[in-house]
C-alpha positions as a LaTeX table, in Angstrom:
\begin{tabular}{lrrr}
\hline
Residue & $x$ (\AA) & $y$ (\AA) & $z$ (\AA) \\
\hline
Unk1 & 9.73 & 6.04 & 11.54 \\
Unk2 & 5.97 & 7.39 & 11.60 \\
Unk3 & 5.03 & 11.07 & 12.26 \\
Unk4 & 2.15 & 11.82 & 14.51 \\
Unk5 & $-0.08$ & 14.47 & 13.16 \\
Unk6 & 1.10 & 17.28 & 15.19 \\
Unk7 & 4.88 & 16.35 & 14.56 \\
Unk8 & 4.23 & 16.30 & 10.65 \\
Unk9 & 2.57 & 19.90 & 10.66 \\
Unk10 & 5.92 & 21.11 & 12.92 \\
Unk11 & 7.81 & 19.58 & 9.87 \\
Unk12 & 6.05 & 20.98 & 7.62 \\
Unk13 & 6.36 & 24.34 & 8.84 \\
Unk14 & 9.95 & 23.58 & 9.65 \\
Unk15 & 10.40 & 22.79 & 6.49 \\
Unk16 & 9.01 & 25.83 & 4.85 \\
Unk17 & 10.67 & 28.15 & 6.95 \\
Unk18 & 14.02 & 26.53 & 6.10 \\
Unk19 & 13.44 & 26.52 & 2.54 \\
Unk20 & 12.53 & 30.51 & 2.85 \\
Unk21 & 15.74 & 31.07 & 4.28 \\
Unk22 & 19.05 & 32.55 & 2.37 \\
Unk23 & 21.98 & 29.87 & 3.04 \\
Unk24 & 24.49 & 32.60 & 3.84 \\
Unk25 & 27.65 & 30.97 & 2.24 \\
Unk26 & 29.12 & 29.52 & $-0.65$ \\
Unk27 & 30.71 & 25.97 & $-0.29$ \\
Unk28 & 34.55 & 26.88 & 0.86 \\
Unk29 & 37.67 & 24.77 & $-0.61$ \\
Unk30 & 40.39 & 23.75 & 1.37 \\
Unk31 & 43.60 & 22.08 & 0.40 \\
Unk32 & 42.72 & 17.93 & 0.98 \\
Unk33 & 43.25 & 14.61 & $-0.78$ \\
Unk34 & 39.86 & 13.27 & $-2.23$ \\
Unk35 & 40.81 & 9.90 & $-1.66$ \\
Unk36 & 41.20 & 10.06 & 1.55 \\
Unk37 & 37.39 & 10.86 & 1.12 \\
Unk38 & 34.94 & 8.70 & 3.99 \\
Unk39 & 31.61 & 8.84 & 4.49 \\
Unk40 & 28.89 & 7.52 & 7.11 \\
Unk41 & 25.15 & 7.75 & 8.10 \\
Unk42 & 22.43 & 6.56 & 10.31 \\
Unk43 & 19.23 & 4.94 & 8.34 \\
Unk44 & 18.61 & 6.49 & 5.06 \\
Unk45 & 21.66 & 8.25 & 5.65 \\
Unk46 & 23.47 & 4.74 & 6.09 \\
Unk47 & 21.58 & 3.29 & 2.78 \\
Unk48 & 23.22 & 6.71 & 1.30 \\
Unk49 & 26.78 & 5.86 & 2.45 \\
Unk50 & 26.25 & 2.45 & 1.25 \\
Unk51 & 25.47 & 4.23 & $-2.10$ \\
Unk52 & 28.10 & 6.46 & $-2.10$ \\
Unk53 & 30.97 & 3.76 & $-0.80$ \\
Unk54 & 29.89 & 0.97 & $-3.86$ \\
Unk55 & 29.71 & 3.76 & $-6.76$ \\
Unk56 & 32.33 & 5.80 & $-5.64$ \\
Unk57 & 35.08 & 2.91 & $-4.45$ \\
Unk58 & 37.82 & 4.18 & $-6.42$ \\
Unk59 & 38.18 & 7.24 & $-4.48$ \\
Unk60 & 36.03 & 7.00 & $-1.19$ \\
Unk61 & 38.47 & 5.09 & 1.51 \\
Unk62 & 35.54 & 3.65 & 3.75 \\
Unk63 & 32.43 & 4.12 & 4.92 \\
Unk64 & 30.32 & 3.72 & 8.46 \\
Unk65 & 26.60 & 2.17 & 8.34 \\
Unk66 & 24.56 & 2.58 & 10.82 \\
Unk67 & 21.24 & 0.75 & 10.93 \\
Unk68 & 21.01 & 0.43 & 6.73 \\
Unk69 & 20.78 & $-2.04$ & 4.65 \\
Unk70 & 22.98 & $-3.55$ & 1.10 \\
Unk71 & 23.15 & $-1.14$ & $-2.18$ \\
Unk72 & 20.71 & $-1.17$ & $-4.76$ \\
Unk73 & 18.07 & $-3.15$ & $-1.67$ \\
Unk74 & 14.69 & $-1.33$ & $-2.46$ \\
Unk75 & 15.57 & $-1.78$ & $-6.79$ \\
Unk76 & 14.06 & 1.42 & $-7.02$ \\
Unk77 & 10.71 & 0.06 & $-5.75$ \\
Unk78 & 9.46 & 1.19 & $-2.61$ \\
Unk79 & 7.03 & $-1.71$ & $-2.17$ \\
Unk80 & 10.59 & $-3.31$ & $-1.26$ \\
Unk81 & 11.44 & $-1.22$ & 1.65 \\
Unk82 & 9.50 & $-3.16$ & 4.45 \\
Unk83 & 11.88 & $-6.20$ & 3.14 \\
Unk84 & 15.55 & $-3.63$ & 3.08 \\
Unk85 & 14.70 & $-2.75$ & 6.71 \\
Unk86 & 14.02 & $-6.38$ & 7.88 \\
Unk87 & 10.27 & $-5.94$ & 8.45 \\
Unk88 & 8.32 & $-8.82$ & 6.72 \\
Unk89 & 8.93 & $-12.16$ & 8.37 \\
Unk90 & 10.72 & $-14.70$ & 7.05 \\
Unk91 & 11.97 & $-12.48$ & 4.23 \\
Unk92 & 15.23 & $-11.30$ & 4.20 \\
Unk93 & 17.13 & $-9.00$ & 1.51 \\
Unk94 & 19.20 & $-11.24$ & $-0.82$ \\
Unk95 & 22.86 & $-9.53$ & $-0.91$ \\
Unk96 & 24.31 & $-11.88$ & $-3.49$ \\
Unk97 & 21.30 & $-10.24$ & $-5.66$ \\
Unk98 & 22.44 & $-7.24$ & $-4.80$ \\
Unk99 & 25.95 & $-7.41$ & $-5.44$ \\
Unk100 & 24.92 & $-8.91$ & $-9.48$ \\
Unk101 & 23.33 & $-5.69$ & $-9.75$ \\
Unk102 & 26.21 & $-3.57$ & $-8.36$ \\
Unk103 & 27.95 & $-5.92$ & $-11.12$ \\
Unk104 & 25.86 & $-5.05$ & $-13.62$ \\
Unk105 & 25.94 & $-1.10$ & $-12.93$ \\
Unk106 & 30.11 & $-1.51$ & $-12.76$ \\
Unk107 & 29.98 & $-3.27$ & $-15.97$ \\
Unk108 & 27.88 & $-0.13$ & $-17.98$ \\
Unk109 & 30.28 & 2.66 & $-16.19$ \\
Unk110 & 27.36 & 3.57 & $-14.22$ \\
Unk111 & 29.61 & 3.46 & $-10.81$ \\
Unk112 & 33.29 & 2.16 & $-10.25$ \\
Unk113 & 34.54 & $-1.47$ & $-10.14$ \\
Unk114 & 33.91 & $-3.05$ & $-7.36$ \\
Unk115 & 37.02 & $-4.64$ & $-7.06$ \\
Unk116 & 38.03 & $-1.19$ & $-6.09$ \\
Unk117 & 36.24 & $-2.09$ & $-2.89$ \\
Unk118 & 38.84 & $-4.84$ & $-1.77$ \\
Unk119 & 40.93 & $-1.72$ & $-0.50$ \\
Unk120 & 38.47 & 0.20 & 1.47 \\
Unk121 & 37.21 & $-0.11$ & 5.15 \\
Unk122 & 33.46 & $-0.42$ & 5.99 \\
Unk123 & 32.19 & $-0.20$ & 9.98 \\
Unk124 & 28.42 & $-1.67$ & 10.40 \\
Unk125 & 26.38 & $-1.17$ & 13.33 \\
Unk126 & 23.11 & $-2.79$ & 14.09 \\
Unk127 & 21.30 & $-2.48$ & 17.59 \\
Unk128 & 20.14 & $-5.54$ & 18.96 \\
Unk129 & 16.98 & $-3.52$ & 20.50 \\
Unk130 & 16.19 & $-2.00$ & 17.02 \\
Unk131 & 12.71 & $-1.60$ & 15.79 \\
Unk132 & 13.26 & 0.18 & 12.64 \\
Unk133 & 15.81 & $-1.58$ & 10.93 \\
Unk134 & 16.54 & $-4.97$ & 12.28 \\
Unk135 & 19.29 & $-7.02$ & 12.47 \\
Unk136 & 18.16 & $-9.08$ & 9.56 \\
Unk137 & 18.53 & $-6.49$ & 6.86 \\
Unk138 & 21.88 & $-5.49$ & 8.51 \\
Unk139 & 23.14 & $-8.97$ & 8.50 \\
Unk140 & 22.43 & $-8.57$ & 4.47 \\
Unk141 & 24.56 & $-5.17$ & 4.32 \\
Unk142 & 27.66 & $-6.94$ & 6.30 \\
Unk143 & 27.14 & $-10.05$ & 3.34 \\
Unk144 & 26.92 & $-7.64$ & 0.45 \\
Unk145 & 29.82 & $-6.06$ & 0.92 \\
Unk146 & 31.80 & $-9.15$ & 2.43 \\
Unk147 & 30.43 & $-10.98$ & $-1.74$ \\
Unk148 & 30.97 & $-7.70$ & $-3.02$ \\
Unk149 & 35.23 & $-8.00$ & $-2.09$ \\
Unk150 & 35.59 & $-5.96$ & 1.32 \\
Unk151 & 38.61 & $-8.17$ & 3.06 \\
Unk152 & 37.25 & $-9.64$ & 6.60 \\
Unk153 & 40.05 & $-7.35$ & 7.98 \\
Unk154 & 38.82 & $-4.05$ & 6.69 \\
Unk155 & 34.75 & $-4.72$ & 7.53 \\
Unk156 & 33.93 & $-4.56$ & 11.07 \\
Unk157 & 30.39 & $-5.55$ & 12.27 \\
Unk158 & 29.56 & $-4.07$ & 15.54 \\
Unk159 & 26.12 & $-6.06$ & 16.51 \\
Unk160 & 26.01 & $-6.88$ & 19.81 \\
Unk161 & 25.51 & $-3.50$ & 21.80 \\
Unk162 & 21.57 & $-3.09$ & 23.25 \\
Unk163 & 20.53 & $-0.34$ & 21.24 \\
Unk164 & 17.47 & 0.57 & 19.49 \\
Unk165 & 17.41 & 2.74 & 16.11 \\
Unk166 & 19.99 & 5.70 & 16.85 \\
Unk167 & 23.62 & 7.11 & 16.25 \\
Unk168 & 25.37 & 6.21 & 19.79 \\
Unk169 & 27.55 & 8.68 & 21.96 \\
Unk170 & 28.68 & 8.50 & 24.72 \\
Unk171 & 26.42 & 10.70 & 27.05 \\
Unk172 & 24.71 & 12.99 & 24.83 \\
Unk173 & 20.99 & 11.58 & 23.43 \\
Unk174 & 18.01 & 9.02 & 24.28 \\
Unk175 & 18.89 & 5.94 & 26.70 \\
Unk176 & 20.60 & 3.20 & 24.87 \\
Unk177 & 17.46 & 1.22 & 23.87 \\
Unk178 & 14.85 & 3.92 & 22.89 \\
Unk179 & 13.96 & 4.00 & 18.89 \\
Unk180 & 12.77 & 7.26 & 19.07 \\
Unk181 & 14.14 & 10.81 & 18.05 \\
Unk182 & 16.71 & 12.39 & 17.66 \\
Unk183 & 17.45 & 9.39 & 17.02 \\
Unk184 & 20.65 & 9.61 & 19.34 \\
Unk185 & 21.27 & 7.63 & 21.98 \\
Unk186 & 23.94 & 6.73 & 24.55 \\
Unk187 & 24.96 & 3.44 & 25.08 \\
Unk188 & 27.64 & 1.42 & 27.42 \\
Unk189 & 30.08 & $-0.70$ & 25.34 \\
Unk190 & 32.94 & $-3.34$ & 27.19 \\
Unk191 & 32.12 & $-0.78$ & 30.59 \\
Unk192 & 32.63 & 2.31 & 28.79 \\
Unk193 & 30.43 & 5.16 & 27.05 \\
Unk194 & 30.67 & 3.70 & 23.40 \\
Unk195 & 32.12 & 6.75 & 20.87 \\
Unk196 & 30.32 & 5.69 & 17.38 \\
Unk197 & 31.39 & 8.67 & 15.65 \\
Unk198 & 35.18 & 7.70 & 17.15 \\
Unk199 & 35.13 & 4.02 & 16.48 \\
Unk200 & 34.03 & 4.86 & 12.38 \\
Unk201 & 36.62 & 7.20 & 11.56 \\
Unk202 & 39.29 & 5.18 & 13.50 \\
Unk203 & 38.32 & 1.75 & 11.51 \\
Unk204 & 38.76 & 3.69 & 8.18 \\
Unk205 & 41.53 & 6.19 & 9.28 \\
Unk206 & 43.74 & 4.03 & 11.52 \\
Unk207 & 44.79 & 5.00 & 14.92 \\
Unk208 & 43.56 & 8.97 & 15.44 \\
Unk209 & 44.65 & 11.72 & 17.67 \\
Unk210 & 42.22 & 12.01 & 20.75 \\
Unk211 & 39.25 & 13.94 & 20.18 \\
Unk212 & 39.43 & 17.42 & 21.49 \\
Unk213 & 36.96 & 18.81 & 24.20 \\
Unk214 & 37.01 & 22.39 & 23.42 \\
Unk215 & 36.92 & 22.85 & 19.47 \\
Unk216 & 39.06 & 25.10 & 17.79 \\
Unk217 & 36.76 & 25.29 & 14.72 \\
Unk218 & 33.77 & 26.30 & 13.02 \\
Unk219 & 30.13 & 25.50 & 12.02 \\
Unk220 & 29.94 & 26.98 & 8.65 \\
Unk221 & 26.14 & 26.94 & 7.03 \\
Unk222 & 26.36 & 26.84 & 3.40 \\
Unk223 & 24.12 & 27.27 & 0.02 \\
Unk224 & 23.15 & 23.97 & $-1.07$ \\
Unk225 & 21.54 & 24.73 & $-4.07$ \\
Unk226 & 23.79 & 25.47 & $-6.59$ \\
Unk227 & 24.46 & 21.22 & $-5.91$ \\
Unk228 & 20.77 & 20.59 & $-5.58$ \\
Unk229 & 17.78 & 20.92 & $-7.58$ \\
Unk230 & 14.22 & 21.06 & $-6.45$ \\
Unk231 & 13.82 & 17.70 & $-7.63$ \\
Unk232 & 16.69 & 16.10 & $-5.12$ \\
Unk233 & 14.52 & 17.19 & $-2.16$ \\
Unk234 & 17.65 & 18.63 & $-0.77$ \\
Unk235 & 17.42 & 21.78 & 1.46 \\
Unk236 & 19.00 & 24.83 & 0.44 \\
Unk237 & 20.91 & 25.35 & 3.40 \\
Unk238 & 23.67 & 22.54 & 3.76 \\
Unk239 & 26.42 & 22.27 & 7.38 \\
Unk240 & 30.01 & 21.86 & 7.60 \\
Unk241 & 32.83 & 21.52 & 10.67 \\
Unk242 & 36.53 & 22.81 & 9.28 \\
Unk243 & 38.73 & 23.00 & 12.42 \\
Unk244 & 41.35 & 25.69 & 12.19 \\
Unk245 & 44.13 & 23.72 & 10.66 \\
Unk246 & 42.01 & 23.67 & 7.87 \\
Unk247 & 40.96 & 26.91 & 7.73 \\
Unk248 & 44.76 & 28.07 & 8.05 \\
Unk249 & 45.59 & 25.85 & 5.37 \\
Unk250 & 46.42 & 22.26 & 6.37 \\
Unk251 & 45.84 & 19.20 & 4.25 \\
Unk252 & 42.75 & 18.13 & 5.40 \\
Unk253 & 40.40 & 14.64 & 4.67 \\
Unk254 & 36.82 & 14.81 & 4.26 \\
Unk255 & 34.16 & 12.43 & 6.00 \\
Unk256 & 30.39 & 13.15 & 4.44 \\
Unk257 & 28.47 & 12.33 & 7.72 \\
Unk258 & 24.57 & 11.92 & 6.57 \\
Unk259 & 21.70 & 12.35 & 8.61 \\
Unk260 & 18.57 & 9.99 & 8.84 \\
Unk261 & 15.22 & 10.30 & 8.14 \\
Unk262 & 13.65 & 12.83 & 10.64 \\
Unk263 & 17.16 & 14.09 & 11.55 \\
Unk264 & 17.69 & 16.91 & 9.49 \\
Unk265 & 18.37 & 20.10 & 10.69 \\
Unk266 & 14.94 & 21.06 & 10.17 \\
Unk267 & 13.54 & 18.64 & 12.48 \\
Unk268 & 16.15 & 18.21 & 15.45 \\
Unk269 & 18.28 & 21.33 & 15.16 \\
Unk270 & 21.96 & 20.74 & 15.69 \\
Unk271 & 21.91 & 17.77 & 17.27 \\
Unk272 & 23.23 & 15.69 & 14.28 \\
Unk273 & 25.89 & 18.63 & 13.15 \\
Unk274 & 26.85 & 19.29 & 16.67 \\
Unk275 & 26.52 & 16.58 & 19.19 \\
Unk276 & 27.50 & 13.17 & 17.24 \\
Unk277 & 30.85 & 13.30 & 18.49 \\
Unk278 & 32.58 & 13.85 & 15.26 \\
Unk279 & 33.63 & 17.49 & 15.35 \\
Unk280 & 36.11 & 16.72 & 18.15 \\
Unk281 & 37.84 & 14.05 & 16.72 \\
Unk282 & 38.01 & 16.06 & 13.14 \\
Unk283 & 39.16 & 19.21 & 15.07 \\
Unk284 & 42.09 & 17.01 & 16.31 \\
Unk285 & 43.04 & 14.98 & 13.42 \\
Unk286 & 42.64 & 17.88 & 10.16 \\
Unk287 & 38.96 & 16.42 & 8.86 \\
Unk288 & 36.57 & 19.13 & 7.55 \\
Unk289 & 33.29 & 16.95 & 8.41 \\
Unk290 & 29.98 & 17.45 & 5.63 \\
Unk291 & 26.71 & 17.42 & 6.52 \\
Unk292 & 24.23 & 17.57 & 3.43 \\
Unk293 & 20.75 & 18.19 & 4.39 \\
Unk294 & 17.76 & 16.74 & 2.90 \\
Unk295 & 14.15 & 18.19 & 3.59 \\
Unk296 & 10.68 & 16.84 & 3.96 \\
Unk297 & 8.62 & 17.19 & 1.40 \\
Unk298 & 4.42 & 16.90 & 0.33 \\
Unk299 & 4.94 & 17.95 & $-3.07$ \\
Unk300 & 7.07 & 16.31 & $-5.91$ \\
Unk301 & 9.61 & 14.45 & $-4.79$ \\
Unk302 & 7.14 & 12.92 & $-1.95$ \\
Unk303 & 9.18 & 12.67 & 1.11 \\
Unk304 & 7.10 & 13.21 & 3.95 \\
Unk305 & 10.03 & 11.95 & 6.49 \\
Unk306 & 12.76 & 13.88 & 5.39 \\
Unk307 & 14.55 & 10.65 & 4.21 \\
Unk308 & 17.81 & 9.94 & 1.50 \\
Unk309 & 16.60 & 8.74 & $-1.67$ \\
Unk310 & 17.51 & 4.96 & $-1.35$ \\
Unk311 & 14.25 & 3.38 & $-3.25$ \\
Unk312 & 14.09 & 5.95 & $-6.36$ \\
Unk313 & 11.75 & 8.62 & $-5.34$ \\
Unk314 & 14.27 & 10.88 & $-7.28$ \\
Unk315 & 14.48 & 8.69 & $-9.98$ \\
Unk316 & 15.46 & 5.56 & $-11.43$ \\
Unk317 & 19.03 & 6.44 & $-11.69$ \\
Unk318 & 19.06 & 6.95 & $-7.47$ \\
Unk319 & 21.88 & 4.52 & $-6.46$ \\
Unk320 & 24.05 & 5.92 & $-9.32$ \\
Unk321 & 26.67 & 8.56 & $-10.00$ \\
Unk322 & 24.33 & 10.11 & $-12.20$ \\
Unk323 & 21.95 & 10.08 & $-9.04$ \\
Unk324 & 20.94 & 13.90 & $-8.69$ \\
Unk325 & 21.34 & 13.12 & $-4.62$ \\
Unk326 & 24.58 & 10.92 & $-5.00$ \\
Unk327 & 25.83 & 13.81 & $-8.17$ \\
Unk328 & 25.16 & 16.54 & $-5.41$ \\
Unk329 & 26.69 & 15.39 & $-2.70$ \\
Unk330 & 29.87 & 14.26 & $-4.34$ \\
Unk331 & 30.51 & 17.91 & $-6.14$ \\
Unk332 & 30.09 & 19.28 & $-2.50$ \\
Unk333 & 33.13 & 17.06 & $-1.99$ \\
Unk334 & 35.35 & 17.44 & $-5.39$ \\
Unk335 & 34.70 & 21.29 & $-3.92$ \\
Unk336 & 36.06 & 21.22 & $-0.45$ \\
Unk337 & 39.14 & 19.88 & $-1.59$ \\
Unk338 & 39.71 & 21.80 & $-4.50$ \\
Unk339 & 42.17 & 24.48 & $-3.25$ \\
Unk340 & 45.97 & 23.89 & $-4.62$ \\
\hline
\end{tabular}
């Protein structure tokens, strides 16, 4: 995704006036089971959940990817990223690669075993009209995790609906084939309005409760820096959706839905934290829905996009729990649920 001038000073500004803000609360806690922990995310927020699912597959139950490509892709280089996101002809990421490393990491401590991963679900999604990430580097994410132990059964590959680079809803966003921001779009899927958000949580969760129209819960803005330092890039405010049975004390799950690059708050508003579709089905089914914000940055870290760290421009450690991004968002999590 490239910024025109005019959209990178609005950023920028964005940006500042966002970081000059005071979050206004601290992180809540609710009463939950952390393995029934799921995440999902749309470009580098997809490369994120990637991260989070392979490191973290003793606890985190599944994961939706959006548009991303396999764990560990970039090898904290970013003259690799053109390659992760299917851009250079002829050259495609190498999952089997990919999954040696994962291997490797496992083998140190550095994340969980991957044969933790033969009892989680993982939902991919790759437009066929997609300009940003194509379908090759996709194909590579559905392989690595297919070599990596995911049972056929559990990993879904959704690759056949016309859609450029975007989250799809059902009404709200872009047309279906536009790779443009918000980077939203909606799209028509076997005749009907095709619920992403729905179809991710339903492929890790099971069969759901229908999502609600009319929510019975709350946006809650919270302080993410006590998670966060300066060096993650991470912005200080941080979003979350707790329906009311979670707020009145109901054991609740938690699904970490990540943002892409030019999607944070900062850049689109709510659009991501409101209109994705997943409030209403965690209002209905007792999910308290994350949503960690990253910011863009010209200084150190360099992240002029407002990206995830998914080629080490927070360090070399990036696709590991010792990550500071992967660290951070994980403690948000261990927090939500750590009411009695």
């Amino acid at each position: 995704m490239r910024l025109s001038r005019r959209t990178s000073v609005l950023a920028l500004l964005a940006g500042l006036i966002a970081s000059s803000a005071y979050a206004a609360e601290k992180l809540p806690s609710f009463k939950g089971d952390i393995n029934q922990t799921s995440v999902s995310g749309l470009s580098s927020g997809a490369f994120m959940a990637a991260q989070l699912q392979v490191a973290y597959s003793a606890t985190i139950t599944g994961a939706g990817i959006v548009a991303g490509g396999p764990y560990y892709c970039a090898a904290g280089l970013i003259a690799n990223t053109s390659i992760c996101m299917g851009q250079v002809p002829f050259v495609a990421p190498n999952p089997a690669l990919m999954v040696s490393a994962a291997q490797g990491f496992a083998a140190l401590g550095q994340i969980d075993s991957l044969d933790n991963l033969k009892n989680d679900k993982v939902y991919i999604f790759s437009g066929t009209d997609d300009s940003v990430v194509k379908q090759v580097a996709v194909d590579a994410t559905a392989s690595f995790f297919a070599y990596a132990g995911v049972p056929a059964e559990n990993l879904l590959y959704v690759k056949t609906v016309p859609a450029g680079h975007a989250f799809i809803t059902p009404s709200f966003g872009n047309d279906c084939s536009a790779n443009a921001g918000p980077y939203i779009s909606h799209c028509i899927k076997d005749g009907t309005g095709y619920d992403q958000a729905g179809a991710i949580l339903q492929h890790i969760y099971g069969t759901l409760k229908a999502p609600v129209t009319t929510l019975s819960g709350k946006i809650v803005e919270f302080d993410q820096r006590p998670f966060a330092p300066a060096i993650s890039s991470m912005a200080p405010t941080g979003y979350l959706y707790v329906p009311k049975s979670c707020a009145d004390g109901a054991a609740c799950k938690v699904h970490v839905a990540i943002h892409g690059c030019l999607q944070s708050a900062a850049a689109v508003g709510d659009d991501v934290y409101s209109r994705t579709g997943y409030n209403n089905w965690a209002d209905s089914n007792d999910i308290v829905v994350l949503y960690p914000q990253v910011n863009v940055s010209y200084t150190i870290p360099f992240n002029p996009q407002g990206c995830w760290d998914w080629w080490g421009y927070t360090g070399s450690n990036y696709a590991l729990k010792s990550g500071v991004q992967m660290e951070a968002i994980w403690t948000m999590v261990q927090t939500l649920v750590a009411k009695p």
